JSON list of C-alpha atoms in Angstrom, two decimals:
[
{"chain": "F", "resi": 265, "resn": "MET", "atom": "CA", "xyz": [69.26, 56.91, 57.23]},
{"chain": "F", "resi": 266, "resn": "SER", "atom": "CA", "xyz": [67.65, 53.76, 58.87]},
{"chain": "F", "resi": 267, "resn": "ALA", "atom": "CA", "xyz": [64.23, 55.54, 58.31]},
{"chain": "F", "resi": 268, "resn": "LEU", "atom": "CA", "xyz": [64.85, 55.73, 54.72]},
{"chain": "F", "resi": 269, "resn": "VAL", "atom": "CA", "xyz": [66.01, 51.84, 54.50]},
{"chain": "F", "resi": 270, "resn": "LYS", "atom": "CA", "xyz": [62.66, 50.84, 56.72]},
{"chain": "F", "resi": 271, "resn": "LYS", "atom": "CA", "xyz": [60.63, 52.79, 54.14]},
{"chain": "F", "resi": 272, "resn": "LEU", "atom": "CA", "xyz": [62.39, 51.16, 51.36]},
{"chain": "F", "resi": 273, "resn": "PHE", "atom": "CA", "xyz": [61.76, 47.69, 52.81]},
{"chain": "F", "resi": 274, "resn": "ASP", "atom": "CA", "xyz": [58.19, 48.55, 53.47]},
{"chain": "F", "resi": 275, "resn": "GLN", "atom": "CA", "xyz": [57.65, 49.37, 50.02]},
{"chain": "F", "resi": 276, "resn": "LEU", "atom": "CA", "xyz": [59.37, 46.37, 48.63]},
{"chain": "F", "resi": 277, "resn": "LYS", "atom": "CA", "xyz": [57.13, 44.18, 51.05]},
{"chain": "F", "resi": 278, "resn": "SER", "atom": "CA", "xyz": [54.01, 46.10, 49.98]},
{"chain": "F", "resi": 279, "resn": "LYS", "atom": "CA", "xyz": [51.07, 44.26, 48.01]},
{"chain": "F", "resi": 280, "resn": "GLU", "atom": "CA", "xyz": [51.51, 46.59, 45.13]},
{"chain": "F", "resi": 281, "resn": "PHE", "atom": "CA", "xyz": [55.19, 46.00, 44.52]},
{"chain": "F", "resi": 282, "resn": "ARG", "atom": "CA", "xyz": [54.51, 42.22, 44.81]},
{"chain": "F", "resi": 283, "resn": "GLU", "atom": "CA", "xyz": [51.68, 42.62, 42.05]},
{"chain": "F", "resi": 284, "resn": "TYR", "atom": "CA", "xyz": [54.22, 44.79, 39.84]},
{"chain": "F", "resi": 285, "resn": "LEU", "atom": "CA", "xyz": [56.85, 42.17, 39.92]},
{"chain": "F", "resi": 286, "resn": "MET", "atom": "CA", "xyz": [54.09, 39.37, 39.02]},
{"chain": "F", "resi": 287, "resn": "SER", "atom": "CA", "xyz": [52.97, 41.37, 35.91]},
{"chain": "F", "resi": 288, "resn": "THR", "atom": "CA", "xyz": [53.76, 41.80, 32.13]},
{"chain": "F", "resi": 289, "resn": "HIS", "atom": "CA", "xyz": [54.35, 45.56, 32.77]},
{"chain": "F", "resi": 290, "resn": "PHE", "atom": "CA", "xyz": [57.58, 44.21, 34.71]},
{"chain": "F", "resi": 291, "resn": "TRP", "atom": "CA", "xyz": [58.43, 40.81, 32.79]},
{"chain": "F", "resi": 292, "resn": "GLY", "atom": "CA", "xyz": [57.94, 42.08, 29.30]},
{"chain": "F", "resi": 293, "resn": "PRO", "atom": "CA", "xyz": [60.75, 44.78, 29.61]},
{"chain": "F", "resi": 294, "resn": "VAL", "atom": "CA", "xyz": [63.03, 42.56, 31.39]},
{"chain": "F", "resi": 295, "resn": "ALA", "atom": "CA", "xyz": [62.78, 39.93, 28.80]},
{"chain": "F", "resi": 296, "resn": "ASN", "atom": "CA", "xyz": [63.21, 42.72, 26.24]},
{"chain": "F", "resi": 297, "resn": "TRP", "atom": "CA", "xyz": [66.43, 43.79, 27.90]},
{"chain": "F", "resi": 298, "resn": "GLY", "atom": "CA", "xyz": [68.33, 40.93, 25.85]},
{"chain": "F", "resi": 299, "resn": "ILE", "atom": "CA", "xyz": [68.01, 43.09, 22.61]},
{"chain": "F", "resi": 300, "resn": "PRO", "atom": "CA", "xyz": [69.87, 46.17, 23.56]},
{"chain": "F", "resi": 301, "resn": "LEU", "atom": "CA", "xyz": [72.47, 44.03, 25.73]},
{"chain": "F", "resi": 302, "resn": "ALA", "atom": "CA", "xyz": [73.29, 41.92, 22.62]},
{"chain": "F", "resi": 303, "resn": "ALA", "atom": "CA", "xyz": [73.58, 45.34, 20.32]},
{"chain": "F", "resi": 304, "resn": "ILE", "atom": "CA", "xyz": [75.93, 46.75, 23.19]},
{"chain": "F", "resi": 305, "resn": "ALA", "atom": "CA", "xyz": [78.01, 43.49, 23.07]},
{"chain": "F", "resi": 306, "resn": "ASP", "atom": "CA", "xyz": [78.15, 43.57, 19.41]},
{"chain": "F", "resi": 307, "resn": "THR", "atom": "CA", "xyz": [79.89, 46.88, 19.21]},
{"chain": "F", "resi": 308, "resn": "ARG", "atom": "CA", "xyz": [83.04, 45.07, 19.92]},
{"chain": "F", "resi": 309, "resn": "LYS", "atom": "CA", "xyz": [82.85, 42.71, 17.02]},
{"chain": "F", "resi": 310, "resn": "GLU", "atom": "CA", "xyz": [83.86, 43.48, 13.47]},
{"chain": "F", "resi": 311, "resn": "PRO", "atom": "CA", "xyz": [81.74, 45.76, 11.69]},
{"chain": "F", "resi": 312, "resn": "SER", "atom": "CA", "xyz": [81.44, 43.46, 8.66]},
{"chain": "F", "resi": 313, "resn": "PHE", "atom": "CA", "xyz": [79.10, 41.56, 10.27]},
{"chain": "F", "resi": 314, "resn": "ILE", "atom": "CA", "xyz": [76.51, 44.39, 11.00]},
{"chain": "F", "resi": 315, "resn": "SER", "atom": "CA", "xyz": [73.43, 43.85, 8.86]},
{"chain": "F", "resi": 316, "resn": "GLY", "atom": "CA", "xyz": [72.18, 47.39, 7.89]},
{"chain": "F", "resi": 317, "resn": "LYS", "atom": "CA", "xyz": [68.52, 46.18, 7.30]},
{"chain": "F", "resi": 318, "resn": "MET", "atom": "CA", "xyz": [68.22, 44.69, 10.53]},
{"chain": "F", "resi": 319, "resn": "THR", "atom": "CA", "xyz": [69.85, 47.70, 12.23]},
{"chain": "F", "resi": 320, "resn": "LEU", "atom": "CA", "xyz": [67.39, 50.03, 10.74]},
{"chain": "F", "resi": 321, "resn": "ALA", "atom": "CA", "xyz": [64.60, 47.48, 11.54]},
{"chain": "F", "resi": 322, "resn": "LEU", "atom": "CA", "xyz": [65.54, 47.23, 15.04]},
{"chain": "F", "resi": 323, "resn": "THR", "atom": "CA", "xyz": [66.02, 51.13, 15.29]},
{"chain": "F", "resi": 324, "resn": "LEU", "atom": "CA", "xyz": [62.51, 51.86, 14.04]},
{"chain": "F", "resi": 325, "resn": "TYR", "atom": "CA", "xyz": [60.99, 48.89, 16.30]},
{"chain": "F", "resi": 326, "resn": "SER", "atom": "CA", "xyz": [62.53, 50.68, 19.40]},
{"chain": "F", "resi": 327, "resn": "LEU", "atom": "CA", "xyz": [61.28, 54.18, 18.59]},
{"chain": "F", "resi": 328, "resn": "MET", "atom": "CA", "xyz": [58.00, 52.92, 18.18]},
{"chain": "F", "resi": 329, "resn": "PHE", "atom": "CA", "xyz": [57.82, 51.01, 21.49]},
{"chain": "F", "resi": 330, "resn": "MET", "atom": "CA", "xyz": [59.55, 53.61, 23.24]},
{"chain": "F", "resi": 331, "resn": "ARG", "atom": "CA", "xyz": [56.56, 55.94, 22.19]},
{"chain": "F", "resi": 332, "resn": "PHE", "atom": "CA", "xyz": [54.20, 53.10, 23.13]},
{"chain": "F", "resi": 333, "resn": "ALA", "atom": "CA", "xyz": [55.89, 52.72, 26.69]},
{"chain": "F", "resi": 334, "resn": "TRP", "atom": "CA", "xyz": [55.45, 56.67, 26.97]},
{"chain": "F", "resi": 335, "resn": "ARG", "atom": "CA", "xyz": [51.80, 56.83, 25.98]},
{"chain": "F", "resi": 336, "resn": "VAL", "atom": "CA", "xyz": [50.50, 53.62, 27.76]},
{"chain": "F", "resi": 337, "resn": "GLN", "atom": "CA", "xyz": [48.94, 54.35, 31.05]},
{"chain": "F", "resi": 338, "resn": "PRO", "atom": "CA", "xyz": [50.44, 53.89, 33.56]},
{"chain": "F", "resi": 339, "resn": "ARG", "atom": "CA", "xyz": [53.77, 54.62, 32.00]},
{"chain": "F", "resi": 340, "resn": "ASN", "atom": "CA", "xyz": [55.82, 52.00, 31.58]},
{"chain": "F", "resi": 341, "resn": "MET", "atom": "CA", "xyz": [59.32, 53.58, 32.35]},
{"chain": "F", "resi": 342, "resn": "LEU", "atom": "CA", "xyz": [61.42, 50.29, 32.42]},
{"chain": "F", "resi": 343, "resn": "LEU", "atom": "CA", "xyz": [60.14, 49.42, 28.89]},
{"chain": "F", "resi": 344, "resn": "PHE", "atom": "CA", "xyz": [60.81, 53.19, 27.88]},
{"chain": "F", "resi": 345, "resn": "ALA", "atom": "CA", "xyz": [64.46, 52.69, 29.46]},
{"chain": "F", "resi": 346, "resn": "CYS", "atom": "CA", "xyz": [64.85, 49.21, 27.52]},
{"chain": "F", "resi": 347, "resn": "HIS", "atom": "CA", "xyz": [63.92, 50.88, 24.14]},
{"chain": "F", "resi": 348, "resn": "PHE", "atom": "CA", "xyz": [66.01, 54.17, 24.45]},
{"chain": "F", "resi": 349, "resn": "THR", "atom": "CA", "xyz": [68.88, 52.01, 25.27]},
{"chain": "F", "resi": 350, "resn": "ASN", "atom": "CA", "xyz": [68.30, 49.85, 22.24]},
{"chain": "F", "resi": 351, "resn": "THR", "atom": "CA", "xyz": [67.73, 52.99, 19.93]},
{"chain": "F", "resi": 352, "resn": "ALA", "atom": "CA", "xyz": [71.14, 54.33, 21.33]},
{"chain": "F", "resi": 353, "resn": "ALA", "atom": "CA", "xyz": [72.83, 51.03, 20.82]},
{"chain": "F", "resi": 354, "resn": "GLN", "atom": "CA", "xyz": [71.29, 50.39, 17.12]},
{"chain": "F", "resi": 355, "resn": "LEU", "atom": "CA", "xyz": [72.23, 54.05, 16.07]},
{"chain": "F", "resi": 356, "resn": "THR", "atom": "CA", "xyz": [75.70, 53.27, 17.16]},
{"chain": "F", "resi": 357, "resn": "GLN", "atom": "CA", "xyz": [75.68, 49.96, 15.14]},
{"chain": "F", "resi": 358, "resn": "GLY", "atom": "CA", "xyz": [74.22, 51.92, 12.16]},
{"chain": "F", "resi": 359, "resn": "ALA", "atom": "CA", "xyz": [76.95, 54.69, 12.39]},
{"chain": "F", "resi": 360, "resn": "ARG", "atom": "CA", "xyz": [79.75, 51.85, 12.35]},
{"chain": "F", "resi": 361, "resn": "PHE", "atom": "CA", "xyz": [77.93, 50.23, 9.28]},
{"chain": "F", "resi": 362, "resn": "VAL", "atom": "CA", "xyz": [77.85, 53.36, 7.34]},
{"chain": "F", "resi": 363, "resn": "ASN", "atom": "CA", "xyz": [81.43, 54.23, 8.36]},
{"chain": "F", "resi": 364, "resn": "TYR", "atom": "CA", "xyz": [82.51, 50.52, 7.47]},
{"chain": "F", "resi": 365, "resn": "TYR", "atom": "CA", "xyz": [80.75, 50.36, 4.28]},
{"chain": "F", "resi": 366, "resn": "TYR", "atom": "CA", "xyz": [80.43, 53.86, 2.75]},
{"chain": "F", "resi": 367, "resn": "ILE", "atom": "CA", "xyz": [83.10, 56.05, 4.29]},
{"chain": "F", "resi": 368, "resn": "GLN", "atom": "CA", "xyz": [85.96, 53.58, 4.82]},
{"chain": "F", "resi": 369, "resn": "GLY", "atom": "CA", "xyz": [84.83, 51.38, 1.57]},
{"chain": "F", "resi": 370, "resn": "GLU", "atom": "CA", "xyz": [86.53, 53.76, -0.70]},
{"chain": "F", "resi": 371, "resn": "SER", "atom": "CA", "xyz": [89.92, 53.77, 1.26]},
{"chain": "F", "resi": 372, "resn": "LYS", "atom": "CA", "xyz": [89.79, 50.08, 1.52]},
{"chain": "F", "resi": 373, "resn": "GLN", "atom": "CA", "xyz": [89.28, 49.53, -2.16]},
{"chain": "F", "resi": 374, "resn": "THR", "atom": "CA", "xyz": [92.15, 52.05, -2.91]},
{"chain": "F", "resi": 375, "resn": "ASN", "atom": "CA", "xyz": [94.34, 50.20, -0.38]},
{"chain": "F", "resi": 376, "resn": "LYS", "atom": "CA", "xyz": [93.81, 46.67, -1.98]},
{"chain": "F", "resi": 377, "resn": "GLN", "atom": "CA", "xyz": [94.45, 48.01, -5.33]},
{"chain": "F", "resi": 378, "resn": "THR", "atom": "CA", "xyz": [97.87, 49.53, -4.17]},
{"chain": "F", "resi": 379, "resn": "GLN", "atom": "CA", "xyz": [98.54, 46.21, -2.44]},
{"chain": "F", "resi": 380, "resn": "GLY", "atom": "CA", "xyz": [97.49, 44.20, -5.53]},
{"chain": "F", "resi": 381, "resn": "THR", "atom": "CA", "xyz": [99.87, 46.27, -7.73]},
{"chain": "F", "resi": 382, "resn": "VAL", "atom": "CA", "xyz": [102.85, 45.90, -5.28]},
{"chain": "F", "resi": 383, "resn": "GLU", "atom": "CA", "xyz": [102.18, 42.14, -5.01]},
{"chain": "F", "resi": 384, "resn": "GLU", "atom": "CA", "xyz": [102.17, 41.89, -8.71]},
{"chain": "F", "resi": 385, "resn": "LYS", "atom": "CA", "xyz": [105.59, 43.42, -9.19]}
]
């Protein structure tokens, strides 16, 4: 076990790892993690605040950059993971948007009409 820990510390102290930490290959994806984290946090909010156009745009954006992260050499798996997470989060938001505005929309309209007739009487 101690050999494994020593090997890990040696790798963390290596020149290659320090260069990686000071590169855009690392800091670009780290800065980009704000988008999926915000989308995940928004899943607890009311679905009436979801923008369908923005959700679609962010889904397409993440799909394109997920492909880019896979194709660039060397592969940027941190960027890939960020955009994979964002794609999943945006698809979740998109499903909530469709459910709220198109699937539940008819039942909400019916409930409002029913409540309106009851209040009028």
